[in-house]
Tab-separated table of C-alpha atoms and ligand atoms in Angstrom:
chain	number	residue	atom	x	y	z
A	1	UNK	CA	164.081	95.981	32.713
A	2	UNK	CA	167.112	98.115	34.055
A	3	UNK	CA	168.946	96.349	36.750
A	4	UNK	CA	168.067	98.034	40.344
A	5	UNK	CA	169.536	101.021	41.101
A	6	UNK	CA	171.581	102.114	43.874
A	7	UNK	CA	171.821	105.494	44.860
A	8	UNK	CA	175.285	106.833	45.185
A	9	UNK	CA	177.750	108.009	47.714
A	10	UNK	CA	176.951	105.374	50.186
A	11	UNK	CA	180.966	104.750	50.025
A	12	UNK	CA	182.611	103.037	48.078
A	13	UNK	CA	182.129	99.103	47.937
A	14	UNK	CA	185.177	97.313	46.133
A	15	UNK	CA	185.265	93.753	45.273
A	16	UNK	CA	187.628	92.748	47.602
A	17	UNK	CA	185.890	91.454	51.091
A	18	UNK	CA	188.389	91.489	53.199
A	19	UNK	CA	188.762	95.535	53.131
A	20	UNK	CA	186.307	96.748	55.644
A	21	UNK	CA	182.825	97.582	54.925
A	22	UNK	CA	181.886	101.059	54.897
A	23	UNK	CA	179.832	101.918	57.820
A	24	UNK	CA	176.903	102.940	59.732
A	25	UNK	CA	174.291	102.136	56.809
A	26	UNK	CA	170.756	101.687	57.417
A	27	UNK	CA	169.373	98.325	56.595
A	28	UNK	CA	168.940	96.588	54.169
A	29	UNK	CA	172.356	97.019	52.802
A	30	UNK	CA	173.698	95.855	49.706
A	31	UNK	CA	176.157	93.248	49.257
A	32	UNK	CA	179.288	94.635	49.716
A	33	UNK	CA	181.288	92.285	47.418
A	34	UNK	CA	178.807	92.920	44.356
A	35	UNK	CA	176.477	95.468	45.357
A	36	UNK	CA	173.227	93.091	44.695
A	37	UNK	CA	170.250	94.124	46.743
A	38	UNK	CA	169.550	91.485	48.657
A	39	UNK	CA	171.861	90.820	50.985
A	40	UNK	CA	172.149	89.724	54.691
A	41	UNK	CA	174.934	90.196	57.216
A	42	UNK	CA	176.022	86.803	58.507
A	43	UNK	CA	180.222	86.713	60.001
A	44	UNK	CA	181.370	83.692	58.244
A	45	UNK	CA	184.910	82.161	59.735
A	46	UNK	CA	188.072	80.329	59.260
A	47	UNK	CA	190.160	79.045	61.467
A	48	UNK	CA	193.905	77.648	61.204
A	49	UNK	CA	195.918	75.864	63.778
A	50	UNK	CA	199.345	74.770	63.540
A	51	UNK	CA	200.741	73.146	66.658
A	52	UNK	CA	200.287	75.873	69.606
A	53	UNK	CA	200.086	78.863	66.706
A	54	UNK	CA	196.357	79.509	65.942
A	55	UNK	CA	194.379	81.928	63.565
A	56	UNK	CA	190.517	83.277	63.775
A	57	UNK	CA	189.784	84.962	60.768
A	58	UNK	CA	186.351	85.874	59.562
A	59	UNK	CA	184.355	88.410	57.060
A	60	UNK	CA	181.618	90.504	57.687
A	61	UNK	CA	179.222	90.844	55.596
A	62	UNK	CA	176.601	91.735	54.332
A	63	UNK	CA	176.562	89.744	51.321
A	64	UNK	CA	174.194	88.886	48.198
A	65	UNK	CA	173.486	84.787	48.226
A	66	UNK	CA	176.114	84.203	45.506
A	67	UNK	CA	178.649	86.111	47.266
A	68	UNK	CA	178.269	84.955	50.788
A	69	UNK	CA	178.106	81.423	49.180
A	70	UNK	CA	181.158	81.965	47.704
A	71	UNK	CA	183.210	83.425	50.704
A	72	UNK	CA	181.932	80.462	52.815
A	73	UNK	CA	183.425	77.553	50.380
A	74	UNK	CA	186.807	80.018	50.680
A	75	UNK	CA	186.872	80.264	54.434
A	76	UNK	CA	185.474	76.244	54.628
A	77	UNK	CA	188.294	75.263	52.605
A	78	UNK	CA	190.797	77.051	54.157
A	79	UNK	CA	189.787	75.963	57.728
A	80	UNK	CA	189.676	72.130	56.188
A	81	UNK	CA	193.352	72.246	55.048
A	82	UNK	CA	194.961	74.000	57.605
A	83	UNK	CA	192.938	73.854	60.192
A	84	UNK	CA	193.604	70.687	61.984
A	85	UNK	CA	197.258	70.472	62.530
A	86	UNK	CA	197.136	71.434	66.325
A	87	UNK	CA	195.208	69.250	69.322
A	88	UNK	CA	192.965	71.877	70.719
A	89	UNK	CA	191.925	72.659	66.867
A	90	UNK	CA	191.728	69.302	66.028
A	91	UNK	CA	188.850	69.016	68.972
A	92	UNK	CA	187.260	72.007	69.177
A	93	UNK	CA	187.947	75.024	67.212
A	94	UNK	CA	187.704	74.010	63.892
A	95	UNK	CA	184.561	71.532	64.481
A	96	UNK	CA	183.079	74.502	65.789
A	97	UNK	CA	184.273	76.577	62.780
A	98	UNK	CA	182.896	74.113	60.730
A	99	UNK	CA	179.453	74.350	62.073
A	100	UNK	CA	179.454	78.276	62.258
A	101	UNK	CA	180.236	77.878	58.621
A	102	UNK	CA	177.775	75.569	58.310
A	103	UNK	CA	174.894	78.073	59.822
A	104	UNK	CA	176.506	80.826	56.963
A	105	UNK	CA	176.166	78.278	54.664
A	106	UNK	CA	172.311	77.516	54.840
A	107	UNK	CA	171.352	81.456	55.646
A	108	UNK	CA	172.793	82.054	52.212
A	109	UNK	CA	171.503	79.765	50.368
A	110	UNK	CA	167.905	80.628	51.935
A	111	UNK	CA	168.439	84.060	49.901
A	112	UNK	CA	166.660	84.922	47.021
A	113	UNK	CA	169.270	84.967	44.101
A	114	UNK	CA	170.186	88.824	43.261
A	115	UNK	CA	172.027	90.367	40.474
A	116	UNK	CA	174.926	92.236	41.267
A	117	UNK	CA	175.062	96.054	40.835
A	118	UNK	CA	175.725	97.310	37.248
A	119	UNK	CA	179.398	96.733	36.220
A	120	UNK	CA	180.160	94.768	39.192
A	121	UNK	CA	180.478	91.073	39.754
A	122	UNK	CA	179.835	87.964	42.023
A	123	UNK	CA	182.566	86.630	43.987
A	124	UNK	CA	184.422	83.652	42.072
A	125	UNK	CA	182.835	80.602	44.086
A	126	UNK	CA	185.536	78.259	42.644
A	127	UNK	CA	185.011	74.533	42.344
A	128	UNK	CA	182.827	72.834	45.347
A	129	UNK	CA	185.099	72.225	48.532
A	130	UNK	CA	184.692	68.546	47.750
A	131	UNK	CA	186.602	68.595	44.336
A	132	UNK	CA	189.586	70.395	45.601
A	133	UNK	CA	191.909	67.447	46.017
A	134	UNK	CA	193.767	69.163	48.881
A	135	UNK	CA	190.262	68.970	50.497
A	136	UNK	CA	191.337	65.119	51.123
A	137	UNK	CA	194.632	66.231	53.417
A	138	UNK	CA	191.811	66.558	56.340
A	139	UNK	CA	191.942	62.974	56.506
A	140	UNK	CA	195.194	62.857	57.846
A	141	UNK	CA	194.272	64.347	60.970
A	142	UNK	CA	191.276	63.133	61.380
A	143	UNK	CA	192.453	59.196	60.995
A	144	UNK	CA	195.245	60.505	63.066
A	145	UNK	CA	192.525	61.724	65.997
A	146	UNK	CA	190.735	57.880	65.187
A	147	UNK	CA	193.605	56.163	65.608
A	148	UNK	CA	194.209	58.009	69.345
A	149	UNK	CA	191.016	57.113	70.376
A	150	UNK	CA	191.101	53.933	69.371
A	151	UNK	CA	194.191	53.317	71.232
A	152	UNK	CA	192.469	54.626	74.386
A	153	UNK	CA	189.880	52.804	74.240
A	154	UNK	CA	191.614	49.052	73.506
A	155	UNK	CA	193.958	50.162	76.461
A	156	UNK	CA	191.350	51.284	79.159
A	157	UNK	CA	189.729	47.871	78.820
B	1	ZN	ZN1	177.112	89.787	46.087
């Protein structure tokens, strides 16, 4: 009935993913947002482009299904709303971002739910990327990137 223990001293795990993971553990390791049990290690990225300035970001995990559910839907969104707004972005890097993410996505989700560690808690997933109305600024781009090819296309003929 008592929630699984951990033993101690394998460094300390705070709730904040973006601090680095404490090291050289043998597997399986526990989530390091939460602590849960079940866990597996899957990068999950953002990326941001701007023009000619450009961002890769990601987290390491591991992390618990919840958790790495969670930090996907942050990096996804992120990478949605600002990660467009340069041409070789627009093409490439964040469609491929988007699938990488995509891959996270579905090995999380494959988990087994698992509680977190006693006194700790999930990561906040926040409401799904689709009801964040900023979600909808993709579009701009993205007509934007139609609109190109469509002129290339009705010219080249
Ligand atoms: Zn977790």
């Amino acid at each position: 009935m008592a929630a699984p223990h951990h033993p101690a001293g394998h460094g300390p795990v705070t709730g904040n993913p973006y601090e680095t993971a404490p090291a050289g553990r043998a597997l399986p390791a526990p989530c390091r947002a939460c602590g849960g049990p079940t866990a597996v290690d899957f990068k999950v990225r953002s990326h941001t482009g701007v023009l000619i300035m450009m961002r890769f970001q990601h987290l390491d995990g591991p992390f618990c299904r919840d958790c790495g559910l969670a930090v996907v839907r942050q990096m996804t969104y992120r990478t949605l709303i600002i990660g467009w707004w340069g041409p070789l972005s627009l093409v490439i890097l964040n469609p491929l971002t988007l699938v990488w993410n995509l891959v996270a996505h579905l090995k999380y989700r494959a988990l087994p739910p698992s509680d977190p560690a006693p006194g700790r808690t999930h990561l906040d997933t926040g409401p799904p990327v689709l009801r964040r109305p900023l979600t909808y600024v993709t579009l701009i781009p993205l007509a934007w990137a139609v609109w190109v090819v469509t002129q290339i296309v009705s010219h080249s003929t």
